[in-house]
CSV table of C-alpha atoms in Angstrom, one decimal:
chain,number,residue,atom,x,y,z
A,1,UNK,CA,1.1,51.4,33.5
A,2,UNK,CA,1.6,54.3,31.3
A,3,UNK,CA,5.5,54.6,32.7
A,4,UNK,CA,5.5,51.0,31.9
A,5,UNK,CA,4.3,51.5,28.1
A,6,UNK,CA,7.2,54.7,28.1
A,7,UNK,CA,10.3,52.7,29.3
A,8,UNK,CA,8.9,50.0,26.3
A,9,UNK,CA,8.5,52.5,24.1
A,10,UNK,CA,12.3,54.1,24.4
A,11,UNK,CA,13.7,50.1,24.3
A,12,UNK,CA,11.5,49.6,21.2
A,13,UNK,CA,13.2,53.1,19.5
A,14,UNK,CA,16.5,51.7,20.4
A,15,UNK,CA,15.7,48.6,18.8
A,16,UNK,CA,14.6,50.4,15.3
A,17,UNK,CA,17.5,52.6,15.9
A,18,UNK,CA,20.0,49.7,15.9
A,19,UNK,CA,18.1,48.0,12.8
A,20,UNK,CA,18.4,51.1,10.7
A,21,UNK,CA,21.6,51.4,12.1
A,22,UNK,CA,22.9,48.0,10.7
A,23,UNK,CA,21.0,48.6,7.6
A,24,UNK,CA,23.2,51.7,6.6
A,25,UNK,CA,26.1,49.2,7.4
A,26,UNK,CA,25.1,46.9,4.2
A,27,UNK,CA,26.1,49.8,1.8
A,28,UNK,CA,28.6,51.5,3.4
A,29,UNK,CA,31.9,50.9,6.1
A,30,UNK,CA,31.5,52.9,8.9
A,31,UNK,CA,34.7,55.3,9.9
A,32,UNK,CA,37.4,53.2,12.3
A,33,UNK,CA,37.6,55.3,15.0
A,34,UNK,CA,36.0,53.8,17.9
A,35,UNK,CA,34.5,57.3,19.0
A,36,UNK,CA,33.3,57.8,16.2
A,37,UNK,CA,31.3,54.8,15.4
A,38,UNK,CA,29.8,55.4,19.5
A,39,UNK,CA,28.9,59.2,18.1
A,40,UNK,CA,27.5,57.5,14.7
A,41,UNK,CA,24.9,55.5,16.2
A,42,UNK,CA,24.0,58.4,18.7
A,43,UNK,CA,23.2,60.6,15.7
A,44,UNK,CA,21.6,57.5,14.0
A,45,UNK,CA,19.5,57.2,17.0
A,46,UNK,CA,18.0,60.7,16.5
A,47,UNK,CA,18.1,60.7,13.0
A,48,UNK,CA,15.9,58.0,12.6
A,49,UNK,CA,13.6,58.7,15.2
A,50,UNK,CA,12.8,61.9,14.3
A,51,UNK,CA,8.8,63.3,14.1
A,52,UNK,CA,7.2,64.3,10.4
A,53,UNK,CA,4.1,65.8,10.1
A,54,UNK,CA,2.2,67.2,7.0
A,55,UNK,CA,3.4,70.7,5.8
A,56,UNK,CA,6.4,70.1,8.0
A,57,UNK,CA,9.1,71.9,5.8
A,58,UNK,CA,11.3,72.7,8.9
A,59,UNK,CA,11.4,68.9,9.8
A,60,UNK,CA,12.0,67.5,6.5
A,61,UNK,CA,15.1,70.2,5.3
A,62,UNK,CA,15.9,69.4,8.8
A,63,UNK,CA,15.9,65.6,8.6
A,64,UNK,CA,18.0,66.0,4.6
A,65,UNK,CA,20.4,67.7,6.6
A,66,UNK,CA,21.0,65.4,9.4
A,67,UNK,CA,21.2,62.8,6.7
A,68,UNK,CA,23.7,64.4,4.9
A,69,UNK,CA,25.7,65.0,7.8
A,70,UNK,CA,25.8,61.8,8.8
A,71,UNK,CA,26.4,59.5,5.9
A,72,UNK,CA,29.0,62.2,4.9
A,73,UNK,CA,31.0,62.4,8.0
A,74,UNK,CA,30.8,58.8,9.6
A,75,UNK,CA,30.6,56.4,6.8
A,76,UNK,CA,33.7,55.7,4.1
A,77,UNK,CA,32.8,55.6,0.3
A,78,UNK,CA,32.5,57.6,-2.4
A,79,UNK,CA,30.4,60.6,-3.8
A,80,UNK,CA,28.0,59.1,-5.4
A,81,UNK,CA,27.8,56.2,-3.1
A,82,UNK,CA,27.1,58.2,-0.3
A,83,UNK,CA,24.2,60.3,-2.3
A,84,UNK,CA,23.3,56.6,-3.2
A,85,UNK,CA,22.5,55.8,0.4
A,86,UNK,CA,20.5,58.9,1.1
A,87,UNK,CA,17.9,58.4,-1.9
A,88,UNK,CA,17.3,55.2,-1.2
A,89,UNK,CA,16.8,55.4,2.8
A,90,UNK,CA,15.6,59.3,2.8
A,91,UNK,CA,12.1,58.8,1.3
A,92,UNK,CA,11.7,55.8,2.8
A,93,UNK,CA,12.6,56.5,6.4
A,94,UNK,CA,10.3,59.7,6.4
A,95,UNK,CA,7.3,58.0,4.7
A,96,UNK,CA,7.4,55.2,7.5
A,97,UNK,CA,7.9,57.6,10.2
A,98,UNK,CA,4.8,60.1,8.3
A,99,UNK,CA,2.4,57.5,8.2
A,100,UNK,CA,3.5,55.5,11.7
A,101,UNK,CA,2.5,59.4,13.2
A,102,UNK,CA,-0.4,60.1,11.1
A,103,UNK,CA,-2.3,56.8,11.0
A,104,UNK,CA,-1.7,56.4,15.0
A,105,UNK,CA,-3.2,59.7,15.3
A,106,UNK,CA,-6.1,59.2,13.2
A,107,UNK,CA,-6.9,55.4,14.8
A,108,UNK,CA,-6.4,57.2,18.7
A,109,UNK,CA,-9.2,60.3,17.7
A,110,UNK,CA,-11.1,58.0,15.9
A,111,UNK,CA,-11.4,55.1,19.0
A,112,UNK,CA,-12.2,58.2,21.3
A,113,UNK,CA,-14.4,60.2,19.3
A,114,UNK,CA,-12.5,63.4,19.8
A,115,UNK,CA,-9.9,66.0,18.0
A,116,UNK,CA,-7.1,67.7,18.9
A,117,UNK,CA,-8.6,71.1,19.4
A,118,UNK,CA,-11.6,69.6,21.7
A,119,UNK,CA,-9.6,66.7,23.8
A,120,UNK,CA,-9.4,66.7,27.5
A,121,UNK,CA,-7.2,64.8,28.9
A,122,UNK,CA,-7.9,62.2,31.5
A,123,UNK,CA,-5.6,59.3,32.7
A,124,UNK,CA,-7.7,56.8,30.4
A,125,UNK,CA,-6.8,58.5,27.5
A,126,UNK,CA,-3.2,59.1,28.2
A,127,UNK,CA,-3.0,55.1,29.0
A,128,UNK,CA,-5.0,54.6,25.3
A,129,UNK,CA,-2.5,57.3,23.2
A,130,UNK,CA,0.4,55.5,24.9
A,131,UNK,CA,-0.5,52.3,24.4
A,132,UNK,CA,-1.4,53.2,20.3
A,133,UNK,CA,2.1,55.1,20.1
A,134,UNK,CA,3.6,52.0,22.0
A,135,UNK,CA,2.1,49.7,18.9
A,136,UNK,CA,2.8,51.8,16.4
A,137,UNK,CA,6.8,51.7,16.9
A,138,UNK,CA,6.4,47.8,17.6
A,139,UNK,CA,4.9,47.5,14.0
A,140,UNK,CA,7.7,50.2,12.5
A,141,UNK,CA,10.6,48.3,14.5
A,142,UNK,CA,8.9,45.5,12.6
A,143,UNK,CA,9.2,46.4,9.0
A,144,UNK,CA,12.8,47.5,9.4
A,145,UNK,CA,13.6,44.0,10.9
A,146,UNK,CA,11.9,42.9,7.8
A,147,UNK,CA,13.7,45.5,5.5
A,148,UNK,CA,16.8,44.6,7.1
A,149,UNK,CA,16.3,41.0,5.9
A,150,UNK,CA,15.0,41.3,2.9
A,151,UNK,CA,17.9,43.8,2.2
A,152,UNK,CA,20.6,41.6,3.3
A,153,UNK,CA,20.0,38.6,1.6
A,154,UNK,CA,21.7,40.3,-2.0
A,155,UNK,CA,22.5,43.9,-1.4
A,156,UNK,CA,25.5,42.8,1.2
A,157,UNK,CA,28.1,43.0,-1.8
A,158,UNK,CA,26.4,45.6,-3.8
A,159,UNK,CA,28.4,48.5,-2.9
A,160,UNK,CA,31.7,46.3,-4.4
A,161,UNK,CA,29.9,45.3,-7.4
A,162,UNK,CA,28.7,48.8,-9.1
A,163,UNK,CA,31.0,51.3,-10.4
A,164,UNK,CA,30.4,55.0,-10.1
A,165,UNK,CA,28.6,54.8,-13.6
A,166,UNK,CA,26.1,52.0,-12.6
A,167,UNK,CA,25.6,54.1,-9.3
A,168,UNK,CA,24.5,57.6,-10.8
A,169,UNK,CA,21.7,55.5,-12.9
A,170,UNK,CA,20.6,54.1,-10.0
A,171,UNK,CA,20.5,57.4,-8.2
A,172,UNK,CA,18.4,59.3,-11.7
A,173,UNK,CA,15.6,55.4,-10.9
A,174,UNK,CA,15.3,56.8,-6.9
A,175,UNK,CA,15.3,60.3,-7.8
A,176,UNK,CA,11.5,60.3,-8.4
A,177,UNK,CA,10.7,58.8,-5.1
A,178,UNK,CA,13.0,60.9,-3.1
A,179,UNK,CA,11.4,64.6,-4.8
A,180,UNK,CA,7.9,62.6,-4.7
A,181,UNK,CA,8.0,62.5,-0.6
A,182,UNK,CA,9.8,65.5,0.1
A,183,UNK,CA,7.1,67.7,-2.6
A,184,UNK,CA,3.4,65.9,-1.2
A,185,UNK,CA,4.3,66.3,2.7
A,186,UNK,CA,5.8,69.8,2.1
A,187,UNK,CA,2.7,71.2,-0.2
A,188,UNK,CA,0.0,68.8,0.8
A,189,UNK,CA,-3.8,69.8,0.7
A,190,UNK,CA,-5.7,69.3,3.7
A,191,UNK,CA,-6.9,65.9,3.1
A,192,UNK,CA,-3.6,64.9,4.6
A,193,UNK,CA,-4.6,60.8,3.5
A,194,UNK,CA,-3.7,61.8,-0.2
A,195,UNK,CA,-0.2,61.3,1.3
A,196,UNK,CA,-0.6,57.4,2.0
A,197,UNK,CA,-0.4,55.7,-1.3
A,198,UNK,CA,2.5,58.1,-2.0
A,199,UNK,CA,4.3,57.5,1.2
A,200,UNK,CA,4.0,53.2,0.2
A,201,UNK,CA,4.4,53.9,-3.5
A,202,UNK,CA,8.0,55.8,-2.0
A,203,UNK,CA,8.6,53.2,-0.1
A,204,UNK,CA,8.0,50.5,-2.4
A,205,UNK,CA,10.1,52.7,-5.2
A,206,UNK,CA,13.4,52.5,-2.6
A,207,UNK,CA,13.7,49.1,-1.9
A,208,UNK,CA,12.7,48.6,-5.6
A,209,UNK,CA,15.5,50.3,-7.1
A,210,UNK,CA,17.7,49.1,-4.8
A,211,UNK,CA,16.3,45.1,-5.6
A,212,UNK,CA,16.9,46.4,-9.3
A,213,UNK,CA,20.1,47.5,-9.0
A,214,UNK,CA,21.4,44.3,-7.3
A,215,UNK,CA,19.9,42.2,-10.5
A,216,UNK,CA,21.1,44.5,-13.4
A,217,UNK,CA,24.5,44.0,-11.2
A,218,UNK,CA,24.0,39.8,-10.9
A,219,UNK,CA,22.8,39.7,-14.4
A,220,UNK,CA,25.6,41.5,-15.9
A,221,UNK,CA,28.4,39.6,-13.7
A,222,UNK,CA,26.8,36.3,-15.0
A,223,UNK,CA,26.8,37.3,-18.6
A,224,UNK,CA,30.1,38.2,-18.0
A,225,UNK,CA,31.4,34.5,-16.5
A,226,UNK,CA,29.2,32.8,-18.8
A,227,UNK,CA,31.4,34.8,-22.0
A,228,UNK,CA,34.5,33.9,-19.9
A,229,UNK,CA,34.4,30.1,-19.3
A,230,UNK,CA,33.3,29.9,-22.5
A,231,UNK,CA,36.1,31.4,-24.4
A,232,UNK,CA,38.3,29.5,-22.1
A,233,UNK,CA,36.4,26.0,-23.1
A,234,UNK,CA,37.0,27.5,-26.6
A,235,UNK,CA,40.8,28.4,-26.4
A,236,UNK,CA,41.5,24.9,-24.2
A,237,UNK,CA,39.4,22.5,-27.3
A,238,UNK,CA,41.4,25.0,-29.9
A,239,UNK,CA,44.8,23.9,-27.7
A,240,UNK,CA,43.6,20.1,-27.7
A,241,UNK,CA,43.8,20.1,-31.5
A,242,UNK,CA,47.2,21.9,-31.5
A,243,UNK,CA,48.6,19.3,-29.5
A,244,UNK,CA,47.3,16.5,-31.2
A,245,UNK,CA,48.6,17.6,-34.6
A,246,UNK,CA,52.1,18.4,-32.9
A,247,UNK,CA,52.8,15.0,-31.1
A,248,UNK,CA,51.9,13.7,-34.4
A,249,UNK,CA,54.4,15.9,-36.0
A,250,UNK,CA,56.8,15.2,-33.1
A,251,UNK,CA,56.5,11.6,-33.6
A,252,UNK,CA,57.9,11.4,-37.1
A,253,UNK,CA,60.5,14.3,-36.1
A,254,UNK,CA,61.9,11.8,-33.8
A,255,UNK,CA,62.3,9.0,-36.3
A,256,UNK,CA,63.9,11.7,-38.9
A,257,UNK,CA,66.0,12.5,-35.9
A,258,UNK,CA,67.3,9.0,-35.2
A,259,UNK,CA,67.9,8.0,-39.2
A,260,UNK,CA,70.0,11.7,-39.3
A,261,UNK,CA,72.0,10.4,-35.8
A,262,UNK,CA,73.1,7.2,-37.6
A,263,UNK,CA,74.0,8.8,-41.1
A,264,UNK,CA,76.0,11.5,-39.3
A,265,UNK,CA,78.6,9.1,-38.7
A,266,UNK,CA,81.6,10.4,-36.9
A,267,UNK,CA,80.8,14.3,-37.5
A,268,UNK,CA,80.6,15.5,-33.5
A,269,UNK,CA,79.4,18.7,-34.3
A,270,UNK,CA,76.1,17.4,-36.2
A,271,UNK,CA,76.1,15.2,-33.5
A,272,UNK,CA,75.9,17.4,-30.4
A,273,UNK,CA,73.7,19.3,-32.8
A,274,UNK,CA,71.4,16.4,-32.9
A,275,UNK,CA,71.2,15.6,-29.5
A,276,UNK,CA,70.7,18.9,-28.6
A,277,UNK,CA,67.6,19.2,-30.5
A,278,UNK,CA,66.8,16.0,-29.2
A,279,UNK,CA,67.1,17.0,-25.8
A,280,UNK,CA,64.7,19.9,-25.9
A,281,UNK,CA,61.9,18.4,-28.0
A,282,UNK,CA,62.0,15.5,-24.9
A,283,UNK,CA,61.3,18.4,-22.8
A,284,UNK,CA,57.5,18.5,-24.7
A,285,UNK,CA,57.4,14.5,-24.5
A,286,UNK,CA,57.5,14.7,-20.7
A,287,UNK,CA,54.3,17.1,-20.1
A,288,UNK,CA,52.0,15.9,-17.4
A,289,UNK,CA,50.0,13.0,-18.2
A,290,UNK,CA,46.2,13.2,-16.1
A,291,UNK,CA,44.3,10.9,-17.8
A,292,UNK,CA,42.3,13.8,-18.8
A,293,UNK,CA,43.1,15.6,-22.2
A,294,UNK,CA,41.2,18.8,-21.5
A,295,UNK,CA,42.5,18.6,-18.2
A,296,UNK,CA,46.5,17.9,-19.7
A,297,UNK,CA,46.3,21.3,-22.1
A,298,UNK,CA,45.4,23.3,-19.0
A,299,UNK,CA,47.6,22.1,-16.4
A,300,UNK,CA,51.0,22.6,-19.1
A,301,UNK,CA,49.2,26.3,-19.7
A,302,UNK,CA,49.4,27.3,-15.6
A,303,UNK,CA,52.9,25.0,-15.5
A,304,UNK,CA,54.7,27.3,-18.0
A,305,UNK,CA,53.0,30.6,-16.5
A,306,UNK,CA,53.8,29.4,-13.4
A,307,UNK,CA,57.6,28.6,-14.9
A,308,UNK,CA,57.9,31.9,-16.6
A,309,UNK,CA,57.0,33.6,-12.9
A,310,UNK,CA,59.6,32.0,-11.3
A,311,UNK,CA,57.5,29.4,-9.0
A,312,UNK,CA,58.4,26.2,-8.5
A,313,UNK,CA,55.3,23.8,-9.8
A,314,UNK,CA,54.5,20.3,-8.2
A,315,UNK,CA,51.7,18.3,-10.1
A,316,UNK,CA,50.7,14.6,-9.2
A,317,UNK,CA,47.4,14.8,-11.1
A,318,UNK,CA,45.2,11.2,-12.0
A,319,UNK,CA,42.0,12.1,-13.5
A,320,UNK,CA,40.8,9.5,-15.6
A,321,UNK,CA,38.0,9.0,-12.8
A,322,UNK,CA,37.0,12.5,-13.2
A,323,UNK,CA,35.5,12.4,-17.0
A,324,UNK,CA,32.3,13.1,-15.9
A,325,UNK,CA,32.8,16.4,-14.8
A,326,UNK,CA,32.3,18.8,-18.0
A,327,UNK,CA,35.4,20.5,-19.6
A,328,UNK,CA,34.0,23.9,-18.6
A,329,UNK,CA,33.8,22.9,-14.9
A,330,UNK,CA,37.1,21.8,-14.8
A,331,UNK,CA,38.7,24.7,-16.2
A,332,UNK,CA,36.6,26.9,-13.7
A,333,UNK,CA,37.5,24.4,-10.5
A,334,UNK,CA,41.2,24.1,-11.8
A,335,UNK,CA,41.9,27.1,-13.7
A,336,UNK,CA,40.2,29.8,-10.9
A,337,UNK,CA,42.8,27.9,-8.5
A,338,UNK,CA,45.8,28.1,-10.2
A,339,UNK,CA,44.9,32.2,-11.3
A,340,UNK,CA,44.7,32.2,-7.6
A,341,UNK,CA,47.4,30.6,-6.3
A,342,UNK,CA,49.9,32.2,-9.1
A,343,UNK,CA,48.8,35.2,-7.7
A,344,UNK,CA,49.7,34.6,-4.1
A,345,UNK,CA,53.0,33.7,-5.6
A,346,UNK,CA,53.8,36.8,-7.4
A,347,UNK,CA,53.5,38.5,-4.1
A,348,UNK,CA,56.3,36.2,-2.5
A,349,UNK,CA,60.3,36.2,-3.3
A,350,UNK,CA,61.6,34.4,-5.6
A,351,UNK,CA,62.7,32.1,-3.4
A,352,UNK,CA,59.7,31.2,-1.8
A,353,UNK,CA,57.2,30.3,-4.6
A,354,UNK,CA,55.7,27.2,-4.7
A,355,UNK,CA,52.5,26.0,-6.1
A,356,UNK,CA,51.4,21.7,-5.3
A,357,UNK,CA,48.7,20.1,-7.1
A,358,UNK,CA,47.0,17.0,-6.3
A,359,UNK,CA,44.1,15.2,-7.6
A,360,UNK,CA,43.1,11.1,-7.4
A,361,UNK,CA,40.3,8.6,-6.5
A,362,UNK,CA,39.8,7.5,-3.2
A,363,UNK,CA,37.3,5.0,-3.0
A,364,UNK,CA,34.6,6.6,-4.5
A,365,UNK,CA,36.0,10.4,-4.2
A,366,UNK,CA,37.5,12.5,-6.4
A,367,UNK,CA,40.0,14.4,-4.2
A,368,UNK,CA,41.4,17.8,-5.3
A,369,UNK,CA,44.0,19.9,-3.5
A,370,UNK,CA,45.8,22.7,-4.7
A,371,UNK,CA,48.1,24.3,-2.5
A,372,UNK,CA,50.2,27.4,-2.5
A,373,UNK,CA,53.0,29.8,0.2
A,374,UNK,CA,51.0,33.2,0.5
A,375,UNK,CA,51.4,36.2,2.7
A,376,UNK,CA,51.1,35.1,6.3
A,377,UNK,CA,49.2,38.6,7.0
A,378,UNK,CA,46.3,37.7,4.2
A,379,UNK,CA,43.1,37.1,5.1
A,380,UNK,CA,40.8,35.0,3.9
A,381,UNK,CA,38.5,36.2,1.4
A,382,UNK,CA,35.8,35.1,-1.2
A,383,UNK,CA,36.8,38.5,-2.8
A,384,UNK,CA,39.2,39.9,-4.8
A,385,UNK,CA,42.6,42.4,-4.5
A,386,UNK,CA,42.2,43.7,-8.2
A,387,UNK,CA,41.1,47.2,-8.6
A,388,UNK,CA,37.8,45.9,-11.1
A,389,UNK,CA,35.7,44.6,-8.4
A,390,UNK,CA,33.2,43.9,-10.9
A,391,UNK,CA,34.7,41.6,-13.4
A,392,UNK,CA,36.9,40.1,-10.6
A,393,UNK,CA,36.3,38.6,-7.2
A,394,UNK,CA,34.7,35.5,-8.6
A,395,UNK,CA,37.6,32.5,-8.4
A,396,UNK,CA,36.3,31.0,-5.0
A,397,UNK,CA,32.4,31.5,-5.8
A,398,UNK,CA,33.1,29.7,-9.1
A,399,UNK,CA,34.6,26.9,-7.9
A,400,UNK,CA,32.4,26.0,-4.7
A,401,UNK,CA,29.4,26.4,-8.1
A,402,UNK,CA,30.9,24.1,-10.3
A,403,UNK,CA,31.9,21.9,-7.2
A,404,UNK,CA,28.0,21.8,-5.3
A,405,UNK,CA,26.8,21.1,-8.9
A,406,UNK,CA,28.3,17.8,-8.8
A,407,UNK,CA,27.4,17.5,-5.0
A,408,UNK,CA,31.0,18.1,-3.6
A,409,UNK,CA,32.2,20.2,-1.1
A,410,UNK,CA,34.9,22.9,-1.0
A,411,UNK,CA,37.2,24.0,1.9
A,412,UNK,CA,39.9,26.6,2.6
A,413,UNK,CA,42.4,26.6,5.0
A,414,UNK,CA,45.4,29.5,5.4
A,415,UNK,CA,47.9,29.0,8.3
A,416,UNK,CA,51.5,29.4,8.2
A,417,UNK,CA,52.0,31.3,5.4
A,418,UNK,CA,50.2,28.2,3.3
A,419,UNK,CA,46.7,28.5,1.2
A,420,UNK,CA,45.2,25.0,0.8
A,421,UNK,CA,42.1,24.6,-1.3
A,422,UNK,CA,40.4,21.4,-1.0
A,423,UNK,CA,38.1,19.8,-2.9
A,424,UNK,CA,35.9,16.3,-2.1
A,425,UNK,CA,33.3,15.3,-5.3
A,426,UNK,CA,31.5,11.7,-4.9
A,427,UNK,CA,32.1,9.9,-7.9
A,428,UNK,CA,28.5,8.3,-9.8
């Protein structure tokens, strides 16, 4: 029986060590060679299994060290990421494994009535301590499942979100925790419980600087969109003025152009003057039509980006069904697309660059497909190329928002060197 509770025992430190393992992996890339990720999660394995009692100085230094070594040699990232990682997972990692130790000990002596200067050892006893150590790693493989996710539900992006600024405030928040756990087991009176609501206060402190940072991070990216669609709903309803006030202008031009045509008589060079001018102000009469003015003023905006980049543009918009989608969701669904897709483009030869853009009613859909040639090699991502992975990365996320608000649905599809975003919204 007692073999029986050992082989559990090492499975259920394997487990943890894989969960703390996969933890680490939330916050930062592991190194690519193959041998070394096998040697990462050998020293993970004794790195997070490792024994802390009170006044245990040599273990703890011992266990900063280890912890050091191996965020700094197996994982990729910066500085002050890495440092990042060890305050938040250092205090907490030794307060779960102090009180795991400490509060086994105190149940076993308790149950038997004995201490560890007068026990005897029988065989009932060794089956009771193995059975209590046995729980006690069942109930710490337990809270890191639970850490694990809590954790992954919004710190999986967090390491591409904060700059090396945001991260060294975050480090000064889980300072305290980290010098709190390391000072009370290394200098700790004899009344070694004293430790216990500092060990869960140090716990609670990690996780709760890292929940913190995560929302300072969402918070601020938000702001951030919000301030952006709105000065794009601002610039588009400035634009739809504009435009009104020049095809009223162009109108009369037109007639002044016709009356100066007929009075020019036989003069060819006012003539081919004339028509001239004539010829490029029909070049602004035949602007794409959508049925949706908003809609109109951004499509020509991305047509003569796109023009001035060299890629050829394809629209077959009608929109009239789609009024009831606010302005500011249709410049995020159709603006984030066309960014995107000019992107791709820039990244092609010349010859090569072609944007399509399609939008009508089907029955009672509202079908939206914008397709683009990319890089075959690309992959797929919700994220972003630029260098500012905080204020970018947000064109896909944006649109499959403003899309779900209306109760559509948004696919992707890249094969063959061809992006395809697709769009479905039920019409009320």
């Amino acid at each position: 029986m007692i073999r029986a509770l050992d082989y559990l025992s090492f499975f259920i430190s394997l487990g943890y060590s894989l969960v703390f393992f996969l933890i680490l992996q939330l916050f930062l890339p592991l190194r690519k060679n193959i041998l070394l990720k096998l040697a990462a999660y050998v020293v993970c394995a004794m790195l997070s299994d490792i024994v802390i009692y009170a006044n245990d100085i040599i273990n703890l230094a011992g266990a900063l060290a280890l912890f050091l070594f191996y965020i700094f040699v197996f994982y990729r990232g910066t500085i002050p990421e890495k440092l990042s990682v060890i305050l938040m997972f250092y205090p907490a990692l030794i307060a779960v494994n102090y009180l795991m130790l400490d509060i086994s000990g105190r149940i076993f002596f308790s149950v038997t009535r004995t201490s560890s200067a007068t026990i005897q050892w029988t065989r009932e006893l060794l089956l009771f301590s193995t059975a209590v150590h046995t729980f006690a790693l069942f109930l710490r493989l337990l809270f890191w499942i639970g850490a694990l996710l809590f954790l992954r539900k919004f710190l999986s992006k967090i390491i591409l979100r904060l700059n090396t600024r945001m991260w060294m405030l975050v480090d000064m928040l889980m300072l305290a925790s980290f010098v709190a756990i390391f000072t009370i087991l290394c200098f700790m009176p004899n009344d070694t419980a004293i430790a216990y609501p500092i060990s869960a206060a140090s716990i609670f402190s990690s996780f709760g600087c890292m929940y913190l940072a995560s929302y300072i991070c969402d918070a601020m990216q938000t702001a951030y969109r919000a301030q952006e669609l709105e000065t794009q709903r601002n610039y588009y309803r400035d634009r739809i003025r504009d435009e009104e006030r020049v095809r009223s202008i162009y109108h009369d031009l037109k007639n002044h152009l016709l009356v100066l045509q007929a009075e020019a008589g036989g003069s060819r060079q006012m003539q081919e003057s004339l028509e001239t001018l004539q010829s490029q102000m029909e070049g602004y009469e035949n602007y794409q039509q959508t049925g949706n003015e908003f809609l109109d003023i951004l499509i020509r905006d991305k047509a003569r980006t796109a023009q001035e980049k060299q890629i050829d543009f394809h629209v077959g918009i009608s929109f009239g069904d789609g009024c009831f989608i606010d302005p500011l969701d249709i410049s995020t669904i159709f603006g984030n697309a066309l960014d995107n897709a000019i992107e791709a483009n820039e990244k092609l030869p010349e010859d090569q660059r072609l944007i399509t853009v399609k939008a009508d009613r089907i029955r009672n859909m509202l079908i939206i497909s914008v397709a683009n040639n990319s890089l075959p090699h690309i992959a797929l991502s919700e994220g972003t190329t630029k260098r500012d992975t905080f204020l970018h990365g947000f064109g896909l996320p944006n649109i499959r928002s403003a899309v779900q608000k209306y109760g559509g649905q948004c696919s992707t599809r890249s094969e063959n060197g061809i992006f395809t975003l697709k769009i479905v919204i039920p019409i009320p």
